[in-house]
GROMACS .gro file of C-alpha atoms in nm:
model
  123
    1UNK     CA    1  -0.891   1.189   2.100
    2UNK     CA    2  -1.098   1.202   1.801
    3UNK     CA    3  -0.827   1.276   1.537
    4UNK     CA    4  -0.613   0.966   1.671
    5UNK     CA    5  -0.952   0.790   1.600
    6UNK     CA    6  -0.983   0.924   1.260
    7UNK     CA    7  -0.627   0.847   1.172
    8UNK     CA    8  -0.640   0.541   1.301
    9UNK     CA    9  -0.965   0.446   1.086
   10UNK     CA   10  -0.827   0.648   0.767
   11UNK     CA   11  -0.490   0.458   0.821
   12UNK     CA   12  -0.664   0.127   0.852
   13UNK     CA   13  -0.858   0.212   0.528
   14UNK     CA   14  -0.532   0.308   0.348
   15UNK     CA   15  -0.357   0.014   0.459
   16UNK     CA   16  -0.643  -0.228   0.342
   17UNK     CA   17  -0.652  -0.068  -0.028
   18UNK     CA   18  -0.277  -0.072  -0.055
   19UNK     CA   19  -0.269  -0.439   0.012
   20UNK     CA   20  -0.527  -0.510  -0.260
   21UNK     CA   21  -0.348  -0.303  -0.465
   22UNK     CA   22  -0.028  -0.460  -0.412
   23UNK     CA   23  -0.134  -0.836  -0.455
   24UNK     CA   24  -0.300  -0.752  -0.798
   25UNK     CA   25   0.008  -0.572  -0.928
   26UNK     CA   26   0.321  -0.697  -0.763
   27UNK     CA   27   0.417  -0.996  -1.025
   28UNK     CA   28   0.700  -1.236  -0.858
   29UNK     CA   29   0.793  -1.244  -1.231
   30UNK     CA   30   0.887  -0.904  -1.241
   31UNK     CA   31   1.198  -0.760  -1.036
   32UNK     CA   32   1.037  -0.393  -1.007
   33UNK     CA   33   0.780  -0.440  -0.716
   34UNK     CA   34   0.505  -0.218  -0.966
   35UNK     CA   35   0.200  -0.269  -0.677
   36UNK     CA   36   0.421  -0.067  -0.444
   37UNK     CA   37   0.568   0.150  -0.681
   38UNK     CA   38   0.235   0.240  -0.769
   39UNK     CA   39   0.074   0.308  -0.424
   40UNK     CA   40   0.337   0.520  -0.332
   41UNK     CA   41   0.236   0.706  -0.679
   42UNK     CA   42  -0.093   0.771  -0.595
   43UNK     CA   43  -0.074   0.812  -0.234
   44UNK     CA   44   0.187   1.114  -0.362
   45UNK     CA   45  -0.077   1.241  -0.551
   46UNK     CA   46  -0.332   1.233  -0.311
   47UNK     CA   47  -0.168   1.405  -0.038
   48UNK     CA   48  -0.072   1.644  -0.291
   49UNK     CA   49  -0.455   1.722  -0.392
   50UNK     CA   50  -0.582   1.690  -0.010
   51UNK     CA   51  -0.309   1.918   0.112
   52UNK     CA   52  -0.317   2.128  -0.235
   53UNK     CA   53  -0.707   2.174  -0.234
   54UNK     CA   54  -0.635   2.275   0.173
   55UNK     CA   55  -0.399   2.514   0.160
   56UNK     CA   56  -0.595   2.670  -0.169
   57UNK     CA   57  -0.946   2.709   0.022
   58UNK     CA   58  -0.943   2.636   0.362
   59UNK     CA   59  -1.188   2.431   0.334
   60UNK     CA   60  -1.089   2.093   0.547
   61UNK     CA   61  -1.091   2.099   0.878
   62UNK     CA   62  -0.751   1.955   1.029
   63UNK     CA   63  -1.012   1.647   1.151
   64UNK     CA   64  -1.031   1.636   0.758
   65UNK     CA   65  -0.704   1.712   0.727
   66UNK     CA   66  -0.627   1.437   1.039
   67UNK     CA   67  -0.826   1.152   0.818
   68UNK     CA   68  -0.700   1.185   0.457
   69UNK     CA   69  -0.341   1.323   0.475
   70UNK     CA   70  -0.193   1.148   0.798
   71UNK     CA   71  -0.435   0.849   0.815
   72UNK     CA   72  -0.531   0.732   0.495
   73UNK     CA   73  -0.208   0.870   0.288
   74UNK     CA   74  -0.003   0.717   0.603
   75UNK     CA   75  -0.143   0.414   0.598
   76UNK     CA   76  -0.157   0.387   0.191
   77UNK     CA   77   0.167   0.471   0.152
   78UNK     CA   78   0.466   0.255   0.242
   79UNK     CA   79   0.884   0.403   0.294
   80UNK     CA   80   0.872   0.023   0.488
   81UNK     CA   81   0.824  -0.194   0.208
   82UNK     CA   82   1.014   0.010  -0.018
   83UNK     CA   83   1.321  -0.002   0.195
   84UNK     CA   84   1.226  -0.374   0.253
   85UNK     CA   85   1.245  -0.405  -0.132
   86UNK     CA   86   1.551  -0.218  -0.235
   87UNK     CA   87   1.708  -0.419   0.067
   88UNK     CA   88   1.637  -0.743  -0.092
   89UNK     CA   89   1.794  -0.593  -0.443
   90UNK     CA   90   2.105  -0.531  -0.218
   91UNK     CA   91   2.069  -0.882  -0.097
   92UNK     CA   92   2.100  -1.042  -0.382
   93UNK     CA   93   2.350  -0.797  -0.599
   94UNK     CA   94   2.091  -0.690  -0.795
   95UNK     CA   95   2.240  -0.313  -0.827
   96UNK     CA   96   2.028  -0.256  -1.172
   97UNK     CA   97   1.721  -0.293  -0.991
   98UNK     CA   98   1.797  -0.074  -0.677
   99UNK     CA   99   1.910   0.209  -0.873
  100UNK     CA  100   1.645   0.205  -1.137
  101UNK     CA  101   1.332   0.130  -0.835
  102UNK     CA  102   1.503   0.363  -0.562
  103UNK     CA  103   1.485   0.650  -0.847
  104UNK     CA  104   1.153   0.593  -0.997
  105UNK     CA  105   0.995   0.551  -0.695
  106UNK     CA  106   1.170   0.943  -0.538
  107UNK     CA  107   1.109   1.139  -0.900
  108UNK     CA  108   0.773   0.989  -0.950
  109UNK     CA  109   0.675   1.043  -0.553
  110UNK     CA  110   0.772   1.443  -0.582
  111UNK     CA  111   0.602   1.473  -0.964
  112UNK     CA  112   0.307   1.300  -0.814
  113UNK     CA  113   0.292   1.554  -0.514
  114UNK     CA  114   0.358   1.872  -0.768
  115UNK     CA  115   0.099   1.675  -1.023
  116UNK     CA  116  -0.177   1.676  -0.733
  117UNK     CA  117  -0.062   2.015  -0.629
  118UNK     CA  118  -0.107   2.159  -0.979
  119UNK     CA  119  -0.429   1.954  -1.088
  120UNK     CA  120  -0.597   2.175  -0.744
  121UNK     CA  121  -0.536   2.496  -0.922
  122UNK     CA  122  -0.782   2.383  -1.187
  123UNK     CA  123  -1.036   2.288  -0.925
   0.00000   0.00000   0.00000
């Protein structure tokens, strides 16, 4: 019972800084939706550091663990609004966009995870 608490807290948290997030950046004058481009960056990175610096010492506990990777990350994160997104691209014939958001957003998500993966070596 208390890890669904803390994922339920770390996801609320998550969501709450990824909709700030996404308000300042996403521009309705640009096509590439950057503010969820970029939380899905750094929410790659995160879980890549979190579950990096984990695996490396032991030393989070999976209520740790529970809070930061599944809650926070989870709720940070968004596959919804990015299939939302591309959707709309679909919508509206806008192939240049799909193809240029759908592969930014997968290569820089897996660099992001190796990036936070690496960056705990040096910790």
């Amino acid at each position: 019972m208390k890890q669904l608490l803390l994922i339920f807290l770390g996801g609320g948290a998550g969501s709450l800084l990824r909709y700030g997030i996404s308000r300042l950046l996403n521009n309705q004058s640009s096509t590439i939706p950057f503010g969820t481009l970029a939380v899905n960056c750094i929410g790659s990175l995160l879980i890549g550091v979190v579950l990096g610096y984990s695996i490396k010492t032991n030393g989070l506990s999976s209520n740790q663990i529970a809070f930061l990777a599944i809650g926070f990350c989870g709720g940070f994160t968004t596959f919804s609004t990015f299939t939302y997104e591309n959707t709309m691209f679909l919508k509206a014939g806008d192939l240049l966009s799909f193809f240029a958001y759908t592969t930014a957003s997968m290569v820089l998500g897996i660099l992001f995870v190796v990036a936070g993966l690496w960056l705990v070596k040096f910790l």
